[in-house]
PDB file of C-alpha atoms in Angstrom:
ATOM      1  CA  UNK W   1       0.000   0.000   0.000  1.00 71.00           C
ATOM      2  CA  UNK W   2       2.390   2.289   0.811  1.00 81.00           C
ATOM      3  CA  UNK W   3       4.510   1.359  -2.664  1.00 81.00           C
ATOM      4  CA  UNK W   4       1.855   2.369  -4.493  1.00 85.00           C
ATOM      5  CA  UNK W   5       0.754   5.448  -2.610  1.00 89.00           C
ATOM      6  CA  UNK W   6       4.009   6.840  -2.976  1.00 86.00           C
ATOM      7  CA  UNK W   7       4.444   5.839  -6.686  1.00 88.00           C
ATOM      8  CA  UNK W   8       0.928   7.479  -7.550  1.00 91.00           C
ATOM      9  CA  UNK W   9       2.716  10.528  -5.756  1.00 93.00           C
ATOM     10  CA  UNK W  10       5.979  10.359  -7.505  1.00 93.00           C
ATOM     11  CA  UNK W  11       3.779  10.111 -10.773  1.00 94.00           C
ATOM     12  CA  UNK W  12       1.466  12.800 -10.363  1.00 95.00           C
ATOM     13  CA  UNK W  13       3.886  15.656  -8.835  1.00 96.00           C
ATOM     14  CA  UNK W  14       6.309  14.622 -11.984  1.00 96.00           C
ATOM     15  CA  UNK W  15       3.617  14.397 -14.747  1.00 96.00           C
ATOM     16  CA  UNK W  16       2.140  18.012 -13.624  1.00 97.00           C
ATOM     17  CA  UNK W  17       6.073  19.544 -13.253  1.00 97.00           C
ATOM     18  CA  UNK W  18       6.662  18.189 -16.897  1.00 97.00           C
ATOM     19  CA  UNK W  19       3.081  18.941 -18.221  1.00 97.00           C
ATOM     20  CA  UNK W  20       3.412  22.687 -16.987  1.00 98.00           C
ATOM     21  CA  UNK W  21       7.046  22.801 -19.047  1.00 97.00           C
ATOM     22  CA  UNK W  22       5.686  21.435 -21.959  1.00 96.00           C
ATOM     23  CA  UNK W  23       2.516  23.180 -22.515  1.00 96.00           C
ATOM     24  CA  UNK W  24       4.707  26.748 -21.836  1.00 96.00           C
ATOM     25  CA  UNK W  25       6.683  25.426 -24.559  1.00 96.00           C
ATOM     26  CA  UNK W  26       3.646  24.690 -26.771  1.00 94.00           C
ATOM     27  CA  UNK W  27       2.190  28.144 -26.002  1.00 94.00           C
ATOM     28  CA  UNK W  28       5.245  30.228 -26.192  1.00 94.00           C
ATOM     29  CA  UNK W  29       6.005  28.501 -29.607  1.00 93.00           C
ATOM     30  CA  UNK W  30       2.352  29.056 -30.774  1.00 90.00           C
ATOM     31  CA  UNK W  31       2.131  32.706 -29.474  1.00 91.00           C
ATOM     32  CA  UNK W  32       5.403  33.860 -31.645  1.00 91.00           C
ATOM     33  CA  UNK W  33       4.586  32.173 -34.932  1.00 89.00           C
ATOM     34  CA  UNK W  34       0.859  33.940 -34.304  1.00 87.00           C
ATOM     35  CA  UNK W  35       2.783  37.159 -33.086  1.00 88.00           C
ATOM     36  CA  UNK W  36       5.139  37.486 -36.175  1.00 88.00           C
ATOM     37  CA  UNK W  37       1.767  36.271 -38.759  1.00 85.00           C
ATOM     38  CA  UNK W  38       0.077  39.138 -37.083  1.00 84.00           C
ATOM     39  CA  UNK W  39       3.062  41.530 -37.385  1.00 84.00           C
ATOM     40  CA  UNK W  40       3.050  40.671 -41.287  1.00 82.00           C
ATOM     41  CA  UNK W  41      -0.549  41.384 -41.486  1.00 77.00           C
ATOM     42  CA  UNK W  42      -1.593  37.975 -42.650  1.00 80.00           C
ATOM     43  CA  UNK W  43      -3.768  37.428 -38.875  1.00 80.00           C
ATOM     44  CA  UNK W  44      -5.620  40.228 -37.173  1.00 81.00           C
ATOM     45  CA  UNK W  45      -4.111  41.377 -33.955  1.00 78.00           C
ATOM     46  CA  UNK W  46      -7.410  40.927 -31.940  1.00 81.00           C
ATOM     47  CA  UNK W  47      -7.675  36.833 -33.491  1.00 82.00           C
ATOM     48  CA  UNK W  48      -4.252  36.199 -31.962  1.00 85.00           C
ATOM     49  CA  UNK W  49      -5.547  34.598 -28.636  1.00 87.00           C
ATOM     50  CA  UNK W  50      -8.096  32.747 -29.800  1.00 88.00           C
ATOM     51  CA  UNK W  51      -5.745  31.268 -32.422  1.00 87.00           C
ATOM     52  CA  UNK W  52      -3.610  30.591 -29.860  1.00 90.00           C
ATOM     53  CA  UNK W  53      -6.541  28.453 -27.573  1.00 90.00           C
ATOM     54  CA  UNK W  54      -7.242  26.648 -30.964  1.00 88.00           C
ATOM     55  CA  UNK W  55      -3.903  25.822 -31.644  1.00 89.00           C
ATOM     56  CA  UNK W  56      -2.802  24.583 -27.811  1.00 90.00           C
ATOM     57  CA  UNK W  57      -6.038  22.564 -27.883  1.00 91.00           C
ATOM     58  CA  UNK W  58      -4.749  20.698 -31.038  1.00 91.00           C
ATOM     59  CA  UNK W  59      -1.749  20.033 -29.510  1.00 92.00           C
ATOM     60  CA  UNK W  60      -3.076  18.616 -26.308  1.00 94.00           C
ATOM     61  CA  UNK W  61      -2.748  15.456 -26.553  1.00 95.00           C
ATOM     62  CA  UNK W  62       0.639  15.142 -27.785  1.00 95.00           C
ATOM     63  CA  UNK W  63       1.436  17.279 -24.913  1.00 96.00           C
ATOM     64  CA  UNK W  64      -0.286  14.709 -22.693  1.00 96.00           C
ATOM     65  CA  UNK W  65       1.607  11.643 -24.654  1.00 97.00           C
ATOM     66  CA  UNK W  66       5.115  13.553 -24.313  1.00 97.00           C
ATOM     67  CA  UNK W  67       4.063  14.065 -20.127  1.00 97.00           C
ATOM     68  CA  UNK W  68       3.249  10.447 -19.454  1.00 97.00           C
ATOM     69  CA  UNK W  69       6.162   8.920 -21.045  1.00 97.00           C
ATOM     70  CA  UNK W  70       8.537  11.234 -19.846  1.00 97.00           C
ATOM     71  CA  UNK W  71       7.136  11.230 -15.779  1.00 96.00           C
ATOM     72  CA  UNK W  72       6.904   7.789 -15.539  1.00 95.00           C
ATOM     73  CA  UNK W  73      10.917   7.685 -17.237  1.00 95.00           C
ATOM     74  CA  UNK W  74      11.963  10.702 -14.678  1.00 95.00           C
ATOM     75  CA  UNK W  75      10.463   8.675 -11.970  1.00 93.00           C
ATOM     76  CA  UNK W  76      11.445   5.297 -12.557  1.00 90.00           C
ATOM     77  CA  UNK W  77      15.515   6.448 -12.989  1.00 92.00           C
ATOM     78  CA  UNK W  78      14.758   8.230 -10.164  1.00 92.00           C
ATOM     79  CA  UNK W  79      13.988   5.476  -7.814  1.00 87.00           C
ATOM     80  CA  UNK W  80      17.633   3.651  -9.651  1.00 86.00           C
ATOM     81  CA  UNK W  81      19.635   6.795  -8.870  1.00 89.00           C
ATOM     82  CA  UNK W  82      18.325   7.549  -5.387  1.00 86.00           C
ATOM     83  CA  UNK W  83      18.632   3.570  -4.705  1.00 86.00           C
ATOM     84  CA  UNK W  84      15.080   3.399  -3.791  1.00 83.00           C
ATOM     85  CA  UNK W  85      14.446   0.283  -5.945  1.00 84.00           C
ATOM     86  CA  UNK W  86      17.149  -1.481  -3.743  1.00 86.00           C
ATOM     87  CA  UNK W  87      15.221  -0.446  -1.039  1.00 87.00           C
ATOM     88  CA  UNK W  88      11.931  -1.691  -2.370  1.00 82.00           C
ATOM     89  CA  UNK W  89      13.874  -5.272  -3.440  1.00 86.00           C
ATOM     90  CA  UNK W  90      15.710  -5.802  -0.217  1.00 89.00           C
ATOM     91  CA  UNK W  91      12.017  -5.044   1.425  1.00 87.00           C
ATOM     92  CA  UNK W  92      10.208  -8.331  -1.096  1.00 87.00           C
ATOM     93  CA  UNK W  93       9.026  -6.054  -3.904  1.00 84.00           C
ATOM     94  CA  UNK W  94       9.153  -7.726  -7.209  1.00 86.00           C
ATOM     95  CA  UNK W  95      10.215  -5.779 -10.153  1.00 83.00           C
ATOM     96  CA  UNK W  96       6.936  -7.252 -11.992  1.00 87.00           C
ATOM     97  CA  UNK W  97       4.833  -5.198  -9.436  1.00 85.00           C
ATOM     98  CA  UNK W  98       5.648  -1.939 -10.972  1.00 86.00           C
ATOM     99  CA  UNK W  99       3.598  -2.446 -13.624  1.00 90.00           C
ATOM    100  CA  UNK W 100       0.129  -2.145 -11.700  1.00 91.00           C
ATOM    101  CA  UNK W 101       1.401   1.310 -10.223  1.00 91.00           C
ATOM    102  CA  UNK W 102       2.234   2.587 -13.637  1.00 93.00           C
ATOM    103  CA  UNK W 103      -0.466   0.898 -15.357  1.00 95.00           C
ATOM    104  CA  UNK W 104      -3.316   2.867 -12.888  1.00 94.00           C
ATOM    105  CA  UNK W 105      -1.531   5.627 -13.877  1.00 95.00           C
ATOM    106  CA  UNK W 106      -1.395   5.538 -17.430  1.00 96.00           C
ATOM    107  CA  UNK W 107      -4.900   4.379 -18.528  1.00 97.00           C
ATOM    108  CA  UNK W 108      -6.716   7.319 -17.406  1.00 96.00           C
ATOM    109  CA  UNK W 109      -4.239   9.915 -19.545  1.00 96.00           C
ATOM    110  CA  UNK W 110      -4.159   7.415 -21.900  1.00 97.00           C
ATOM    111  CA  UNK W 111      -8.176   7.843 -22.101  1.00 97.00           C
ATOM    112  CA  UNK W 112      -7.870  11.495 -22.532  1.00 96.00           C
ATOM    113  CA  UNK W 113      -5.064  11.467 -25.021  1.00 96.00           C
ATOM    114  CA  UNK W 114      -7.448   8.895 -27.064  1.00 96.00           C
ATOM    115  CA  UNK W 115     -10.579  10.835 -26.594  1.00 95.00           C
ATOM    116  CA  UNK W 116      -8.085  14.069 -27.625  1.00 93.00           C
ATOM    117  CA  UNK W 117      -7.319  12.642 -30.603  1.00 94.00           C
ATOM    118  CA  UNK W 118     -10.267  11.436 -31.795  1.00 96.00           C
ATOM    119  CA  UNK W 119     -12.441  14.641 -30.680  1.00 95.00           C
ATOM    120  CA  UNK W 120     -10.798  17.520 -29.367  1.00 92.00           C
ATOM    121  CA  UNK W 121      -7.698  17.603 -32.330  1.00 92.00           C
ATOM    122  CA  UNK W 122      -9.962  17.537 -35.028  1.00 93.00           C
ATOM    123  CA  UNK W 123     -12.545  19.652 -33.238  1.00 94.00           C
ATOM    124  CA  UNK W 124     -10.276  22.465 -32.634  1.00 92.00           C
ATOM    125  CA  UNK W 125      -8.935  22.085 -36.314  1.00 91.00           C
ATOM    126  CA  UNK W 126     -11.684  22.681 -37.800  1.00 93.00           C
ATOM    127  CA  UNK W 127     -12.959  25.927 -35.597  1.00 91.00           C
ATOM    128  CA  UNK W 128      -9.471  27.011 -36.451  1.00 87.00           C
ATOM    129  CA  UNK W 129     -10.145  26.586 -39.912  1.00 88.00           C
ATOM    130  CA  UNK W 130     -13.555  28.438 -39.748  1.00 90.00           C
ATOM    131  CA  UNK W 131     -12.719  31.117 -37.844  1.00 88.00           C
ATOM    132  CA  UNK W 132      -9.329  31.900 -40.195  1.00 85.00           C
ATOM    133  CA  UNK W 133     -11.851  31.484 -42.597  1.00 86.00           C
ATOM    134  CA  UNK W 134     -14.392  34.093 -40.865  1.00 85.00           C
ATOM    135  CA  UNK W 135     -11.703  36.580 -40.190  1.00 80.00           C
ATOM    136  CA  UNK W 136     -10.063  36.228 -43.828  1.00 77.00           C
ATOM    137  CA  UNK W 137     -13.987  37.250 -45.013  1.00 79.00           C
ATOM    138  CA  UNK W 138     -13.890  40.733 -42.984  1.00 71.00           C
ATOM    139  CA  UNK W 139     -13.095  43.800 -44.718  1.00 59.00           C
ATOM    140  CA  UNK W 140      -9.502  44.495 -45.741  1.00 59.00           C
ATOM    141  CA  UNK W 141      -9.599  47.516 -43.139  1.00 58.00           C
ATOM    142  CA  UNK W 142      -8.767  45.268 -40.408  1.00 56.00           C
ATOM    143  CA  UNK W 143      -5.895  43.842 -41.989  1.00 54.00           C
ATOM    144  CA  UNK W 144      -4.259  46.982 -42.277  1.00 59.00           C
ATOM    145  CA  UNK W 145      -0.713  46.714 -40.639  1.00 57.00           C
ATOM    146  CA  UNK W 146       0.382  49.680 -38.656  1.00 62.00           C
ATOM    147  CA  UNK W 147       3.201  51.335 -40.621  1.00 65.00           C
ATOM    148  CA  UNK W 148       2.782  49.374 -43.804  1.00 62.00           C
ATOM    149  CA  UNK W 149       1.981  50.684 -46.961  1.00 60.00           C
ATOM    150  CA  UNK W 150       0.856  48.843 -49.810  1.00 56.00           C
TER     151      UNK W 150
END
């Protein structure tokens, strides 16, 4: 019980540190190729955020794919470098009793990332897609850049 308790911990604190990294990553990434589209003129200035929500939200679940593989690695060589897996052999814990631990882990994100993929991706794709599609059928006024002349 109390292998598992702390592995669920070890999991969770290290999925949310990595998921955090990533997704400023993602949205940092996002917000300049939007920032420098919208400096050209080619995206209105007032579309970038909800370009940006669209775009993150497409993204999600490789996000969530790249958080779960990489907590449960970080974790695992964790417990070989801080000799905690001696600890938990010397004490009668099989090596093959990981596998629960990680596997109630990973089956709920890998629910999400499935249900991501299948409906949120596309979703956000296309209301991307529409709504670059919506702004590109405004008036050319609002894609006037500031200090541009054409």
């Amino acid at each position: 019980m109390i292998f598992r308790r702390a592995l669920q911990k070890e999991f969770a604190q290290t999925a949310a540190a990595v998921f955090v990294a990533l997704f400023a990553i993602l949205i940092s990434t996002v917000l300049i190729r939007l920032l420098g589209q919208a400096a050209g003129g080619r995206v209105p200035a007032d579309a970038v955020a909800a370009l940006i929500g669209f775009g993150a939200l497409a993204q999600l679940p490789t996000v969530l794919t790249l958080t779960l593989f990489i907590a449960i690695l970080v974790s695992l060589s964790r417990s070989y470098r801080d000799s905690e897996m001696v600890v938990w052999f010397a004490s009668g814990v099989p090596l093959t009793s990981w596998i629960r631990p990680v596997l109630v882990f990973a089956v709920p994100l890998v629910i999400v990332i499935g249900a991501g993929s299948l409906w949120l991706s596309p979703w956000s794709q296309l209301k991307s897609a529409e709504y670059r599609d919506r702004l590109d059928s405004r008036d050319d006024t609002h894609r006037v850049a500031p200090g541009v002349f054409r």
